[in-house]
Coordinates of C-alpha atoms in Angstrom, one line a residue:
X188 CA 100.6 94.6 145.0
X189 CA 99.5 97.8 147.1
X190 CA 102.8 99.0 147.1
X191 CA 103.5 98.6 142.9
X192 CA 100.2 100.2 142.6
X193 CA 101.6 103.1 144.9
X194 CA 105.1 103.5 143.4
X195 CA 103.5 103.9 140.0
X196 CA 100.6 106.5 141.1
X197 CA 103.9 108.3 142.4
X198 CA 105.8 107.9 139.4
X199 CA 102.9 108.7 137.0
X200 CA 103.5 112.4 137.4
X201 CA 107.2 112.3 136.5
X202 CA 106.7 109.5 133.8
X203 CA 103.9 112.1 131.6
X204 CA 105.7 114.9 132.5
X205 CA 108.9 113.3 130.6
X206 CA 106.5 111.8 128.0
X207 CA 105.4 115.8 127.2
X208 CA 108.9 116.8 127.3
X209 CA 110.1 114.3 124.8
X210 CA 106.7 114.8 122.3
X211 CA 107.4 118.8 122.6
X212 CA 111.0 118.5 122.1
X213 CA 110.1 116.2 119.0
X214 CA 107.9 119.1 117.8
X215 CA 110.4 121.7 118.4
X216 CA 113.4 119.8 116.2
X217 CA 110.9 119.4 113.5
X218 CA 109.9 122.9 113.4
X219 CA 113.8 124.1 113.5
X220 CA 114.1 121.9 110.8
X221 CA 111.8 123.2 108.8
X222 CA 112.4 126.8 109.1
X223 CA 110.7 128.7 106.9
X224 CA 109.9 125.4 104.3
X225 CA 106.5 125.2 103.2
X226 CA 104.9 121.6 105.3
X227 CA 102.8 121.1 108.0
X228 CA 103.1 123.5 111.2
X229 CA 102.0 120.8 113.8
X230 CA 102.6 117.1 113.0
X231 CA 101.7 113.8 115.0
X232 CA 104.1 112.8 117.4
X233 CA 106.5 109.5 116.5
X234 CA 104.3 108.8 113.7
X235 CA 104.1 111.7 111.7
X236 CA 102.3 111.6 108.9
X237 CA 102.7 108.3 108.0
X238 CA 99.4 107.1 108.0
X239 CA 98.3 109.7 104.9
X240 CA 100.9 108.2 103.0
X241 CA 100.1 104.8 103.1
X242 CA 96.6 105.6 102.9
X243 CA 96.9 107.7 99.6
X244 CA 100.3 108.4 98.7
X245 CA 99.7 109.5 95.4
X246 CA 97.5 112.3 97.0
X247 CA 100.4 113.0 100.0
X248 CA 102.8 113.6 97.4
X249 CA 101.1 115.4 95.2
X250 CA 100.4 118.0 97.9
X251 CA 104.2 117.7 98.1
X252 CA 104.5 119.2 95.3
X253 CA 102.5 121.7 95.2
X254 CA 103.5 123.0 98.6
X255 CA 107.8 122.9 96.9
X256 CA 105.7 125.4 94.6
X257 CA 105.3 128.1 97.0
X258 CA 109.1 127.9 98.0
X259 CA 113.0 127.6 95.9
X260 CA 111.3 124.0 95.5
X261 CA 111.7 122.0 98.4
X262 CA 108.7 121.3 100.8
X263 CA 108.8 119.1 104.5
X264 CA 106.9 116.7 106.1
X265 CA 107.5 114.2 109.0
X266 CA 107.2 110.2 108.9
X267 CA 108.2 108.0 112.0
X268 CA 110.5 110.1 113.4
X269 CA 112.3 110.8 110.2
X270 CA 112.1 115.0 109.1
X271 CA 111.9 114.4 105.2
X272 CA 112.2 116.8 102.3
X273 CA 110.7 116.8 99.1
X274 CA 112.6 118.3 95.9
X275 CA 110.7 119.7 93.1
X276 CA 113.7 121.5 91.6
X277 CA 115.2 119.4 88.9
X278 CA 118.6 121.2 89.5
X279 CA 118.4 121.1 93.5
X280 CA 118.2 117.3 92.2
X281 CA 120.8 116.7 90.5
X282 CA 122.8 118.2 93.1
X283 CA 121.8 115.3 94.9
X284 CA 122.3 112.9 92.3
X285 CA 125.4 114.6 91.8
X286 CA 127.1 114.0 95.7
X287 CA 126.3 110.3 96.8
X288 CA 129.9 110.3 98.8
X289 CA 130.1 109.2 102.6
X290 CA 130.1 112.8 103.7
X291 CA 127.1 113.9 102.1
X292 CA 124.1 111.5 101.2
X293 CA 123.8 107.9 100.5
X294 CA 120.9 106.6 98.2
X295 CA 118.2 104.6 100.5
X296 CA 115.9 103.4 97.3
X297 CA 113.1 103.3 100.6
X298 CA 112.8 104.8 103.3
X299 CA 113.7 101.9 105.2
X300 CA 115.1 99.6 102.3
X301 CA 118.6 98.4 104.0
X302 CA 116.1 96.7 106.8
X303 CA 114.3 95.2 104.0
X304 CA 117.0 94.5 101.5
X305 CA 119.9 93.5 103.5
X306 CA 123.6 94.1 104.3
X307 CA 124.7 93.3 100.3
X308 CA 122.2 95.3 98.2
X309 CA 123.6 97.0 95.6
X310 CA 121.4 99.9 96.4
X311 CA 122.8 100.9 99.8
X312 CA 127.0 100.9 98.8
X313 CA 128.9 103.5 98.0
X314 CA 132.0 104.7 97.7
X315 CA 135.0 102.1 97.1
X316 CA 132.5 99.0 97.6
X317 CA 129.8 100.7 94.9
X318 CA 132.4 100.9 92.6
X319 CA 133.9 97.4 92.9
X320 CA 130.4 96.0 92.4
X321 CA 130.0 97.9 89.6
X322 CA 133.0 97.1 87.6
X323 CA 131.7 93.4 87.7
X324 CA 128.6 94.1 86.9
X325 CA 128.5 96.8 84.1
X326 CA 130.8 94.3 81.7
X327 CA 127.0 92.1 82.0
X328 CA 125.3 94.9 80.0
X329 CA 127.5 95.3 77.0
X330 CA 126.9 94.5 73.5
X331 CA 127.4 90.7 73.6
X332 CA 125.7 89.8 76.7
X333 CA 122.6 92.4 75.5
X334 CA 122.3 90.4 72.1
X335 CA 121.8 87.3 74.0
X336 CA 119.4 89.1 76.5
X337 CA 117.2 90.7 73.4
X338 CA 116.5 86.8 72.0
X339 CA 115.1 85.6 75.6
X340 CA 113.4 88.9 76.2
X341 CA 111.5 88.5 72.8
X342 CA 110.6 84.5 73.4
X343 CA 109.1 85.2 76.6
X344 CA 107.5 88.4 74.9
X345 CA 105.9 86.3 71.8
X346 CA 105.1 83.3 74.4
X347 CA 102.6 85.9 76.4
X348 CA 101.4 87.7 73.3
X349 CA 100.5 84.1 71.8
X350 CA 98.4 83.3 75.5
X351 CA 96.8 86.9 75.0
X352 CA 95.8 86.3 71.7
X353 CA 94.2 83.0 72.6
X354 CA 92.4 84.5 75.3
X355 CA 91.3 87.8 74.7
X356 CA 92.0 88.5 71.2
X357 CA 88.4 88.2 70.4
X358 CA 87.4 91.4 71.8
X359 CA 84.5 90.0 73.6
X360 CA 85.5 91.3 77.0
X361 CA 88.2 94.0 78.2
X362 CA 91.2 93.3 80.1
X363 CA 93.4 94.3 82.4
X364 CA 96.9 94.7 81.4
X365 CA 98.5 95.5 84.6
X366 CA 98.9 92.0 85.8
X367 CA 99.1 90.3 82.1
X368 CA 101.7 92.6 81.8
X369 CA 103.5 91.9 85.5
X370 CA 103.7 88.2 84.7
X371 CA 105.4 88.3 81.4
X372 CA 107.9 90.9 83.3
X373 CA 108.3 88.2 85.9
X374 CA 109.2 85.5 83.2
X375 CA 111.2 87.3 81.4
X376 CA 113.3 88.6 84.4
X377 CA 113.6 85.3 85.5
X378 CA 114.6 84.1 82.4
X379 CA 117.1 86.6 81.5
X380 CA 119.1 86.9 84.9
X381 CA 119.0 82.6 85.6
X382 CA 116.6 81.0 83.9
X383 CA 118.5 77.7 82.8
X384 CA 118.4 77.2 86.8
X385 CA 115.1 77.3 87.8
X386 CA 111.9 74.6 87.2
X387 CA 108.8 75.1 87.5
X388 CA 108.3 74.5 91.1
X389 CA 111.1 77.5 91.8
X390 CA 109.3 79.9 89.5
X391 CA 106.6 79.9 91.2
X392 CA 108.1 80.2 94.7
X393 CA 109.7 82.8 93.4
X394 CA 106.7 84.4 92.4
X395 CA 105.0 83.6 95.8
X396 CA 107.9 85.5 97.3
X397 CA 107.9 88.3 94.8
X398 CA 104.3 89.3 95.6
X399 CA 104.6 88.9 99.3
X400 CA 107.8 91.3 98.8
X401 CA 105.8 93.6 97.0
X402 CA 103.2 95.2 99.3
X403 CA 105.8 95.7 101.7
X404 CA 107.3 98.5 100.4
X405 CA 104.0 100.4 101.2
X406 CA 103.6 99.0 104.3
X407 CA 104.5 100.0 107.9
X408 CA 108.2 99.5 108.7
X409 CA 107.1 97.2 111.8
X410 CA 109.1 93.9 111.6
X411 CA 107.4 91.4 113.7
X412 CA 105.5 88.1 111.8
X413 CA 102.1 88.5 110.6
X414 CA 102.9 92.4 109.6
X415 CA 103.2 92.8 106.1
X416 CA 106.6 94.4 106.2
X417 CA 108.1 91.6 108.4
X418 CA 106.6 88.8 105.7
X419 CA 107.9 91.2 102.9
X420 CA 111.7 91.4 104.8
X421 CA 111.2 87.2 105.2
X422 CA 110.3 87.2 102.0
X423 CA 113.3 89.3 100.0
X424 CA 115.5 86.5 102.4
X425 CA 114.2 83.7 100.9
X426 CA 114.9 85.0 97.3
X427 CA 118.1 86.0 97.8
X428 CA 118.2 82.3 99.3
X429 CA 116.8 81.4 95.8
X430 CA 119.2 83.4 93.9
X431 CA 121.8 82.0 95.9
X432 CA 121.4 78.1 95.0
X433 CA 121.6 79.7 91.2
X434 CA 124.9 81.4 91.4
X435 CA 126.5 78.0 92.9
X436 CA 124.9 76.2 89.7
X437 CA 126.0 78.9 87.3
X438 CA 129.5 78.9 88.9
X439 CA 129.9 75.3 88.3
X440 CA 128.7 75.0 84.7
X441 CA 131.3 78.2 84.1
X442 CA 133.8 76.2 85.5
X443 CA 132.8 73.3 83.3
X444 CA 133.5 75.5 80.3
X445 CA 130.4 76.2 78.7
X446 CA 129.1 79.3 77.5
X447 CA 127.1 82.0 79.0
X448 CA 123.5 82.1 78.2
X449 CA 122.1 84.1 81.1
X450 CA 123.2 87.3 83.2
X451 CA 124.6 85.1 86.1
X452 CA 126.6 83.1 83.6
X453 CA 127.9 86.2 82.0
X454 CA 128.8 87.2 85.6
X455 CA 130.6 84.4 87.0
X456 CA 131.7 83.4 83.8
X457 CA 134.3 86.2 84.0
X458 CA 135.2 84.9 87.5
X459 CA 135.5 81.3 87.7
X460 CA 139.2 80.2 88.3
X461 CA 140.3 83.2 89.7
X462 CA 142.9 83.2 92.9
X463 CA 142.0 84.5 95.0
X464 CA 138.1 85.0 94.1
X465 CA 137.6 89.0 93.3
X466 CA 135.5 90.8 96.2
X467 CA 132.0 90.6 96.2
X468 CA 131.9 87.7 94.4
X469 CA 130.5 85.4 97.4
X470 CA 127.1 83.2 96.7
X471 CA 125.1 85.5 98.8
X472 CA 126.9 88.7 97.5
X473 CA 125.8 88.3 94.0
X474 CA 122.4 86.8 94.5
X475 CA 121.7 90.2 96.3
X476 CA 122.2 92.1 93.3
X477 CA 120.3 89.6 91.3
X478 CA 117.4 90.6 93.9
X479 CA 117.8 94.2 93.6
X480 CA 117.9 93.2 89.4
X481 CA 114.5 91.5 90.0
X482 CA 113.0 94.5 91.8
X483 CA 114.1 96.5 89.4
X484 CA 113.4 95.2 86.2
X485 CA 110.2 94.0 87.8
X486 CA 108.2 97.0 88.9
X487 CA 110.0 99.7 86.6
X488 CA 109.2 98.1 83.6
X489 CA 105.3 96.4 84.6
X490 CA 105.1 100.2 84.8
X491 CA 106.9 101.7 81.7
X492 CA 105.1 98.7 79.6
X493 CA 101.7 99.7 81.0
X494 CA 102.6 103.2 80.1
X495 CA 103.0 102.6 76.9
X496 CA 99.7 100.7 75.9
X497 CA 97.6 103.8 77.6
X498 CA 99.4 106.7 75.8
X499 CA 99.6 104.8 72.0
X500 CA 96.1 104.0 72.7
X501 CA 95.5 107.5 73.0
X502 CA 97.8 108.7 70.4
X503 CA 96.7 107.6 67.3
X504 CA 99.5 109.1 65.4
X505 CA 102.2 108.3 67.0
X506 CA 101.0 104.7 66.8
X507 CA 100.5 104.1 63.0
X508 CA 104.2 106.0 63.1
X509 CA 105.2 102.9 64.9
X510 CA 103.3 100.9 63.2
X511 CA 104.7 101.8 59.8
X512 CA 108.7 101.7 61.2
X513 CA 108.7 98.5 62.4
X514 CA 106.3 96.9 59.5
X515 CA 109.4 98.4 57.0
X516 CA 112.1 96.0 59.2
X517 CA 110.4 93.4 60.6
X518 CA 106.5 91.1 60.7
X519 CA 105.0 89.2 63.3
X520 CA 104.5 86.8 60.0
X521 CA 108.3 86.4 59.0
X522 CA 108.6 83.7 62.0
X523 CA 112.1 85.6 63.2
X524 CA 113.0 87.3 66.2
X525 CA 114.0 91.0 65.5
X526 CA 117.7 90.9 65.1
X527 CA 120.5 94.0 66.4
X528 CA 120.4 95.2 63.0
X529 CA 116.6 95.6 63.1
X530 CA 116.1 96.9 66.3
X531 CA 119.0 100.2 66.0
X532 CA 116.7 100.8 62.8
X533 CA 113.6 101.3 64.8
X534 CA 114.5 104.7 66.4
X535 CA 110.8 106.4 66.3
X536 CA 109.8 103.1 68.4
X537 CA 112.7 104.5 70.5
X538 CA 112.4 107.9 71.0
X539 CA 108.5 106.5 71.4
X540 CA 110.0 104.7 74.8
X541 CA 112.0 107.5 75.7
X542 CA 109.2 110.0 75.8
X543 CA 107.1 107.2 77.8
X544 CA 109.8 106.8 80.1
X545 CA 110.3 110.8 80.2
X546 CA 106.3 111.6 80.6
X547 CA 105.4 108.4 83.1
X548 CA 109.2 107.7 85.1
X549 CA 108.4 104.5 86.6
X550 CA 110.0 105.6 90.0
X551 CA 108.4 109.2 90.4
X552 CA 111.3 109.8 93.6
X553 CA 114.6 108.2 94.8
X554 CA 115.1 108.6 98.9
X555 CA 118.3 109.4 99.8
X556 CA 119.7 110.1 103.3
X557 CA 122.2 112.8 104.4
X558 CA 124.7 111.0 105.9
X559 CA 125.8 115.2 107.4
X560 CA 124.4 118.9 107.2
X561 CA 124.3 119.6 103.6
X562 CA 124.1 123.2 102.4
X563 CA 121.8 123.2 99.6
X564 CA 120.7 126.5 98.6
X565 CA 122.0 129.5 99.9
X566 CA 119.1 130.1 102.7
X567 CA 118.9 126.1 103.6
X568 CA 121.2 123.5 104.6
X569 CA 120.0 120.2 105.5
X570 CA 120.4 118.6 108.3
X571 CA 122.2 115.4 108.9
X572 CA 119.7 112.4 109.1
X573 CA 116.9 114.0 106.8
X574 CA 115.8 111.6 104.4
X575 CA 115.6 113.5 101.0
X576 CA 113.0 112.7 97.9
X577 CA 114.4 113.9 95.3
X578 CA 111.3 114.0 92.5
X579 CA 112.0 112.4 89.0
X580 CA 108.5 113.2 88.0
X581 CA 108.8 116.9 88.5
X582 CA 112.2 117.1 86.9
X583 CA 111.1 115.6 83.5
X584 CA 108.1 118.2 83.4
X585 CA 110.6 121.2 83.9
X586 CA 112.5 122.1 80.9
X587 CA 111.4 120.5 78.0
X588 CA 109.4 122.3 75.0
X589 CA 105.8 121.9 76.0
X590 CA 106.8 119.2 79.0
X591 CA 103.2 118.0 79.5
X592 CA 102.6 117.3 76.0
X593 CA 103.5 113.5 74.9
X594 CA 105.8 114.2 71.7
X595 CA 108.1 111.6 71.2
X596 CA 109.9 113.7 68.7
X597 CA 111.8 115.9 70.7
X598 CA 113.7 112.8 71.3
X599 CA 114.6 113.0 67.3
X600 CA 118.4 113.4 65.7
X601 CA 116.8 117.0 65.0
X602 CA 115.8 118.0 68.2
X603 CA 118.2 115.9 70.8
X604 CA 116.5 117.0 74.0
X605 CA 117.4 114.5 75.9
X606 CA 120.5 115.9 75.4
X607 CA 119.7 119.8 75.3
X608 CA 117.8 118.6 78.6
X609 CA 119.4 115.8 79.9
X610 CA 119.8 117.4 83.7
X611 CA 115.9 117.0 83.3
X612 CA 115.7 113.8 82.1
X613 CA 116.5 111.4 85.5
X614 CA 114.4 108.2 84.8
X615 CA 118.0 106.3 85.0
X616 CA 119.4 108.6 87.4
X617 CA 122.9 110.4 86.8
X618 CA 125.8 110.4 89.0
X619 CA 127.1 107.2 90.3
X620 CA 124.4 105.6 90.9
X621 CA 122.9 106.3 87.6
X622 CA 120.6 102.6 86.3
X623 CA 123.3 100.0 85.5
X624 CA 120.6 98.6 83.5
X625 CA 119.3 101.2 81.5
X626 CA 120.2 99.7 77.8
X627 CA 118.5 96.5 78.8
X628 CA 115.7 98.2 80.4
X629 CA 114.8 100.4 77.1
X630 CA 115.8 97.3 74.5
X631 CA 112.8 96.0 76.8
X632 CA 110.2 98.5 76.5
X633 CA 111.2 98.9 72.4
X634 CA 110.8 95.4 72.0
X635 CA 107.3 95.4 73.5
X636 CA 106.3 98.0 72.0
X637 CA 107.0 96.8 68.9
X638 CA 105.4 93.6 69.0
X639 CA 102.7 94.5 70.9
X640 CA 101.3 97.3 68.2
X641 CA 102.4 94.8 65.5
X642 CA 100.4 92.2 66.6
X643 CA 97.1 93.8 68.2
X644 CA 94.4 96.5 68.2
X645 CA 93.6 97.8 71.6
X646 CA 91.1 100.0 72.6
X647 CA 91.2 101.4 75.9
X648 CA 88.0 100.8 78.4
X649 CA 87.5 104.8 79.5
X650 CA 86.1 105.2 83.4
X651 CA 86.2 108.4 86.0
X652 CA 90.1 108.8 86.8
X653 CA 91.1 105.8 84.7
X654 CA 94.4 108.1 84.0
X655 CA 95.3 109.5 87.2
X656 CA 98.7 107.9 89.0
X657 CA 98.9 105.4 91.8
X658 CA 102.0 104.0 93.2
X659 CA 102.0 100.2 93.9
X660 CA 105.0 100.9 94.4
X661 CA 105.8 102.4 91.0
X662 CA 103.4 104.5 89.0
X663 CA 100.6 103.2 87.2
X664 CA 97.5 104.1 85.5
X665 CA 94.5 103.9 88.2
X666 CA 92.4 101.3 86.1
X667 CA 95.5 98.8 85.4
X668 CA 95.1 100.0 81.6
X669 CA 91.6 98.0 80.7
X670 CA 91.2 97.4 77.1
X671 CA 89.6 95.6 74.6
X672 CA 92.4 93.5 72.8
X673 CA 92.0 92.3 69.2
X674 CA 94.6 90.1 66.5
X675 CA 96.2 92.1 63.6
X676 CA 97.8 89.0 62.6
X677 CA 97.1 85.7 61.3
X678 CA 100.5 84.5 62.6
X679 CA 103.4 85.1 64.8
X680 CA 106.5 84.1 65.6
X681 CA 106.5 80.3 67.0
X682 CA 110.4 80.6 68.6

């Protein structure tokens, strides 16, 4: 015991010298790093700041931001032992966007996501494999499969307006939307990418899971149990799990010769009874990508609906616009669903979601990592390993005629800035790796929107920073979007 006790007091000096060395070296690579970047001259050792981020995030990168200001719009910053750079530029951005390849950057979606997504996610291929995944799945967002996509989406839609209405539609007491508005995303998800394979019992393990999953993308990357990144990692296994026992189901009744009535039957559909099986096509390999779907589709649009209800509420104009467009096609009191037809006719409603999704981008930045150096301006190359946040956010308010104003007409035939700007516009990404998903996403958000102002009154429940942003994970209104909800109608749709 004397002796240990001796060995270490020897060894102590050497063992803190090497302990400085390492924290100075540390310092020193961040600072050659940085250069002459605006970001932190001195920042904690291992950790970074990591601990400001999770604490406030919306506040860490908003001073971001404004530090990319002071510079050609990049700024730096340092979290657990990753040197990261922020992009404020939307053109430094799309150069981003524009070279996911192996030798230059490969899209993370978090900063630690492949621990927490797995091997197969959709989010973390590239190259040959990206592509072949693709192919399979872009054929599941065409015209056909979107028609049958539109009559679930608006079922589970009218199901939750119906429980509103019953609930609140008295306007005796305000409500929060954000969590209304997360559980008819959930159900309509669900419903969309498998629901003929899932009871009740599975739903709501899968919503168990989902909002274990969710706090973990905010959490510390430490992946023990009890931690709440560990859980949420256990968590996205168990769905994919979930997912898994579906695509053996779908598979089956595809083989059977039925038709396709969800996204995983449209899927497998086109692969049943093919020898040998195409790649990728494994249980496990496509319930991973119906994760990443449900991630997605789950968070982006609880965000874009939420949106939605806080800036009609607080534009009047455009809402008795929308009001008047839809009334001319289609009535909460015709008992239909809104047909194809109908819903290509609404496009103010549209341009309405585009100019949400433009002003509020669900995702405000999409990590990627430089896989090597990357010269990115003429001053500043990046170095290999950086993780890189290229800022959506920033990009739609650079650009566009009067970019903070909400004006969903410069999304008009007239005007076309969307395309005039569209190197602004990055809500759906470009490149590659541009949002498989997008036409479902915005028949989505039209959809609600349409029913929504069709069928009730709202009147937002004002407070002290009721508007500013918080990411959980995606961006949403600080109060949830509490309003008063009242019924326009005396009926509505009973599909």
């Amino acid at each position: 015991m004397v002796s240990s006790i001796s060995l270490f007091a020897s060894l102590a000096p050497y063992l803190i010298s090497a302990l400085l060395l390492f924290l100075l070296l540390e310092q020193l690579s961040y600072l050659v790093k940085k250069r002459n970047l605006p970001g932190p001259l001195f920042v904690l050792p291992i950790i970074g700041n990591v601990i400001a981020l999770i604490r406030d995030p919306t506040s860490f990168w908003d001073k971001q931001s404004a530090m990319a200001d002071t510079s050609v719009g990049l700024s730096v910053n340092y979290l657990i032992g990753k040197f990261i750079i922020y992009i404020k530029d939307a053109e430094l951005s799309n150069k981003i966007f524009s070279n996911i390849r192996p030798d230059a950057f490969q899209l993370v979606g978090h900063p630690f996501g492949k621990k927490l997504f797995g091997d197969h996610s959709l989010i973390f291929m590239f190259g040959e494999e990206h592509k072949s995944v693709r192919r399979q799945v872009a054929p599941n967002f065409t015209r056909q499969p979107l028609s049958a996509y539109s009559s679930l989406q608006q079922i589970v839609i009218l199901r939750h307006l119906r429980q509103w209405e019953e609930c609140f539609s008295s306007g005796s007491r305000p409500v929060s939307m954000r969590q209304l508005i997360r559980e008819l995303n959930l159900e309509t998800s669900q419903t969309v990418f498998v629901g003929p394979y899932l009871n009740e019992e599975v739903k709501n393990t899968i919503r168990t899971d989902y909002n274990v999953f969710n706090p973990g993308t905010m959490a510390l990357p430490i992946d023990l149990p009890g931690f709440t990144f560990g859980e949420a990692r256990r968590a996205v296994s168990r769905l994919v799990n979930t997912m898994a026992v579906c695509v053996v189901k779908s598979k089956a009744k595809m083989a059977a010769g039925e038709n396709p009535t969800c996204l995983v039957d449209f899927w497998t559909h086109s692969i049943v009874g093919e020898n040998p099986p195409p790649p990728h096509s494994k249980d496990e390999e496509i319930s991973c990508v119906l994760v990443d779907f449900l991630f997605a589709s789950q968070d982006a649009s609880t965000s874009s609906l939420l949106w939605a209800v806080v800036l009609l509420e607080s534009e009047p104009e455009v809402l008795r616009r929308v009001r008047e467009e839809v009334a001319r096609v289609w009535s909460p009191k015709s008992n239909e669903l809104i047909t194809a037809d109908q819903l290509a006719e609404m496009k103010y409603t549209r341009s309405v979601a585009r100019e949400v999704l433009r002003y509020r981008p669900p995702a405000s930045m999409v990590p990627h990592v430089a896989v090597s150096d990357f010269r990115l301006t003429e001053s500043y190359t990046i170095p290999k390993g950086t993780i890189v946040f290229p800022s959506l956010f920033d990009a739609s308010f650079q650009g566009f005629t009067e970019p903070d104003r909400f004006d969903p007409d410069r999304f008009s035939e007239t005007r076309q800035e969307d395309q005039v700007f569209k190197r602004n516009f990055l809500t759906f990404g470009i490149g590659s790796h541009q949002c498989v998903g997008q036409r479902y996403a915005m028949n989505h958000l039209v959809l609600f929107i349409a029913m929504f102002s069709s069928m009730f009154d709202f009147k937002r429940v004002r407070s002290d920073g009721c508007d500013e942003i918080v990411h959980c994970p995606t961006m949403s209104p600080k109060d949830g979007c509490t309003v008063f909800l009242s019924s326009r109608v005396v009926t509505s749709p009973s599909n």
